[in-house]
């Protein structure tokens, strides 16, 4: 049902009624192209069945919409002017009431949103402010978000989320400030009892900060009691710290970082300019204390400072050395002088080259993975290097190790150590080329030929 009027520069539907998705859309609309392309509309809809287009989201919605729009001749779509004087929505979605009230305007590459309120499925979103889509405009936009039951949105997902924040600045140098609290998240093999996140990040010159704390995190068979990540400082000089605690131990990581100069155009800069940005990290601390193994980054006064350089196309890990022990703080210094050093470089799409150097590495570190009652003593020195082509999947590797005397012992029922195997000092070398591995082993057995 409709009533229309038209000329060679005007088309007006003074009254129309359409049957859509089990409901009706009624209203009037007008389009005028005498000078600019302009339009106005006043629409109302009742009992729209959402399952007709979204089978998993059954419901019935009603809405009323009034507004107008304009576009100058030959102007790109981004230069259009759109005014939503009023948008009101209500009804039922998945058995829960839903309501929304929105007013807003887009003009001169500026989105003005005086009011936005949406409530549905135990979820509330409120927002207001301006968002600039041009390099010179200013953005001042804030929001509050609350989601009390994630299972209403996705079957099998549990938990709640509360968040608030604001977006400031301009298109080149935006700044985001936000806080969020997450409780009782559960999805298949992942669960998080609680998470609190606060961030103040931007591309301008103001200081940066971020703090994220997660409590009781479970991923498959891994359980973490607490995870904390903190960032402070500026683009040119910032500190990054990560700590993890679980039932078997703890780990901590700390580094100083620096970003090279950011593109002058900021967010609107072409991707090629962002690929030139380099993030350099100087590692300060890396300690892992577990029941079976302890790892500690060697201090800069003992070895060269360790650095990681991450670019848009490549990465580089300079010689990074760790001390390893059988995770017993009471061990003497002589028992933890074993070292492992690593270095790697490459691109994200082509080649990765890496090398690991072992310096007096004690094999008693393997006691935790050997069958109960068995122990292995001896030390290794040498290098393992590899070259991986990410395009073809081809791998090249070289292995060169020298061992001290190796002894495998078993603890008897009488509490005595019984020697099962004893090798004199030997060597192990190998090469992997074109899917073929060649290895040379020379482990003389004490008293006879041993293993060659």
XYZ file of C-alpha atoms in Angstrom, residues 123-363:
241
model
C 23.877 -6.185 28.380
C 24.002 -2.396 28.567
C 25.956 -0.012 26.341
C 25.963 3.758 26.854
C 28.066 6.130 24.779
C 28.316 9.771 23.774
C 30.743 12.151 22.136
C 32.408 12.997 18.848
C 34.638 10.868 16.609
C 36.771 12.646 13.997
C 37.396 10.818 10.745
C 39.712 13.517 9.398
C 43.317 14.350 10.280
C 42.466 17.772 11.740
C 39.270 16.973 13.642
C 39.196 16.279 17.377
C 37.820 13.145 18.981
C 36.203 13.032 22.429
C 34.177 9.866 22.817
C 33.364 7.843 25.957
C 31.439 4.676 26.737
C 30.297 2.369 29.534
C 29.648 -1.300 28.848
C 28.223 -4.052 31.041
C 27.602 -7.667 30.063
C 26.332 -9.785 32.955
C 25.975 -13.197 31.285
C 28.005 -14.201 28.216
C 26.016 -17.433 27.831
C 23.075 -15.379 26.541
C 25.219 -14.380 23.555
C 27.111 -17.617 22.897
C 26.215 -21.117 24.026
C 29.024 -22.722 26.017
C 30.523 -19.370 27.005
C 30.271 -18.154 30.609
C 31.291 -15.035 32.497
C 30.646 -11.321 32.786
C 32.392 -8.169 31.525
C 32.282 -4.550 32.720
C 34.238 -1.882 30.881
C 34.451 1.854 30.425
C 36.734 4.123 28.485
C 37.290 7.103 26.267
C 38.860 7.806 22.895
C 40.626 11.167 22.571
C 42.887 13.104 20.219
C 42.728 13.015 16.440
C 42.963 10.517 13.616
C 46.755 10.783 13.439
C 47.443 10.521 17.158
C 44.518 8.869 18.950
C 44.647 8.033 22.663
C 42.681 5.240 24.319
C 41.942 5.133 28.037
C 40.013 2.147 29.299
C 39.312 -0.039 32.319
C 37.764 -3.497 32.250
C 36.868 -6.205 34.754
C 36.185 -9.779 33.657
C 34.787 -12.459 35.975
C 34.149 -16.178 35.661
C 35.164 -16.604 32.021
C 34.867 -20.194 30.787
C 35.079 -21.470 27.218
C 35.975 -25.092 26.485
C 39.558 -25.595 27.789
C 40.001 -21.960 28.914
C 38.815 -20.418 32.172
C 39.700 -17.164 33.971
C 38.368 -16.509 37.458
C 39.073 -12.772 37.380
C 40.889 -10.254 35.201
C 41.373 -6.508 35.691
C 42.815 -4.364 32.912
C 43.578 -0.653 32.800
C 45.310 1.117 29.926
C 46.278 4.604 28.815
C 47.817 4.206 25.363
C 48.251 6.517 22.412
C 50.345 7.647 19.477
C 50.843 11.129 20.926
C 53.774 12.100 23.154
C 51.977 11.621 26.480
C 53.182 8.804 28.802
C 52.002 5.235 28.267
C 50.679 2.874 30.915
C 48.978 -0.492 31.075
C 48.333 -2.993 33.849
C 46.635 -6.376 33.387
C 46.186 -8.825 36.270
C 44.639 -12.261 35.740
C 43.737 -14.600 38.612
C 43.290 -18.384 38.419
C 43.833 -19.003 34.722
C 43.371 -22.541 33.385
C 44.308 -23.516 29.835
C 43.926 -27.235 29.106
C 46.192 -28.926 31.686
C 48.032 -25.731 32.653
C 46.953 -23.780 35.737
C 48.273 -20.342 36.644
C 47.432 -18.692 39.929
C 48.313 -15.159 38.847
C 49.540 -13.402 35.696
C 50.517 -9.714 35.772
C 51.649 -7.606 32.801
C 52.701 -3.964 33.258
C 53.863 -1.291 30.810
C 55.067 2.178 31.816
C 57.066 4.948 30.156
C 56.963 6.442 26.674
C 57.438 5.343 23.074
C 61.139 6.129 23.233
C 61.789 4.623 26.667
C 59.430 2.220 28.420
C 59.552 -0.627 30.891
C 57.798 -3.957 30.390
C 57.316 -6.467 33.208
C 55.593 -9.853 33.285
C 55.185 -12.162 36.262
C 53.524 -15.588 36.400
C 52.798 -17.722 39.464
C 51.529 -21.295 39.424
C 51.325 -24.181 41.875
C 54.840 -25.408 41.009
C 56.757 -22.137 40.922
C 56.962 -18.695 39.436
C 58.493 -16.743 36.573
C 59.349 -13.100 36.012
C 60.416 -11.136 32.953
C 61.521 -7.499 32.708
C 62.855 -5.430 29.814
C 63.437 -1.854 28.688
C 62.025 -0.985 25.320
C 62.239 1.708 22.699
C 60.218 2.372 19.553
C 61.838 4.116 16.623
C 60.179 7.263 15.274
C 56.524 6.688 14.427
C 55.143 7.707 10.998
C 54.364 11.420 10.772
C 50.834 10.652 9.573
C 50.172 8.331 12.514
C 47.231 5.970 12.043
C 46.538 7.209 8.512
C 50.120 6.537 7.365
C 50.492 3.821 4.685
C 51.356 0.341 5.898
C 54.802 0.567 4.287
C 55.765 3.322 6.753
C 54.583 1.282 9.757
C 56.760 -1.622 8.572
C 59.776 0.618 9.095
C 58.986 1.078 12.795
C 61.389 -0.953 14.968
C 60.812 -2.061 18.570
C 64.013 -2.806 20.467
C 63.968 -4.581 23.822
C 66.866 -4.837 26.212
C 66.280 -7.854 28.455
C 66.918 -7.153 32.137
C 65.383 -10.106 33.961
C 64.167 -13.574 33.073
C 63.838 -15.939 36.009
C 61.863 -19.181 36.005
C 61.665 -21.154 39.257
C 59.946 -24.527 38.961
C 60.060 -27.716 40.992
C 62.281 -29.505 38.470
C 64.164 -26.690 36.774
C 65.325 -23.127 37.347
C 66.338 -20.732 34.562
C 67.906 -17.315 35.070
C 69.085 -14.708 32.577
C 72.784 -14.081 33.095
C 73.454 -10.468 34.164
C 75.039 -7.997 31.760
C 78.264 -7.897 33.785
C 78.875 -11.588 32.937
C 77.892 -11.622 29.240
C 76.973 -9.159 26.522
C 73.647 -7.412 27.158
C 70.772 -9.301 25.561
C 68.587 -7.447 23.057
C 65.592 -8.300 20.896
C 64.782 -6.217 17.806
C 61.339 -6.561 16.241
C 60.629 -4.845 12.939
C 57.710 -4.894 10.566
C 59.403 -7.492 8.356
C 62.164 -9.100 10.439
C 63.398 -9.869 13.951
C 66.744 -10.378 15.648
C 67.630 -11.939 19.021
C 71.188 -11.208 20.049
C 73.253 -13.651 22.069
C 71.096 -14.351 25.147
C 72.531 -16.531 27.890
C 70.844 -18.352 30.757
C 72.034 -20.322 33.737
C 70.205 -23.557 34.478
C 69.971 -25.619 37.628
C 67.873 -28.444 39.003
C 65.659 -25.829 40.654
C 67.029 -26.014 44.149
C 67.951 -22.597 45.586
C 70.103 -24.284 48.218
C 72.528 -25.638 45.592
C 76.022 -24.258 45.642
C 77.277 -21.848 42.980
C 79.398 -24.583 41.401
C 76.259 -26.563 40.637
C 74.519 -23.797 38.643
C 77.315 -22.571 36.365
C 75.859 -24.467 33.411
C 74.929 -22.116 30.610
C 72.739 -22.130 27.538
C 73.059 -19.282 25.041
C 70.687 -18.616 22.147
C 70.529 -16.284 19.177
C 68.119 -16.074 16.250
C 67.217 -13.823 13.341
C 65.018 -13.908 10.298
C 61.857 -12.705 8.636
C 58.263 -13.616 9.363
C 57.670 -15.001 5.875
C 61.011 -16.330 4.550
C 63.904 -17.633 6.645
C 64.650 -18.115 10.341
C 68.214 -18.779 11.472
C 68.971 -19.814 15.044
C 71.791 -21.108 17.198
C 71.962 -22.572 20.701
C 75.276 -22.924 22.534
C 75.716 -25.233 25.524
C 78.413 -24.385 28.056
C 79.126 -27.078 30.637
C 75.484 -28.143 30.717
C 74.855 -30.748 33.412
C 72.733 -33.722 32.351
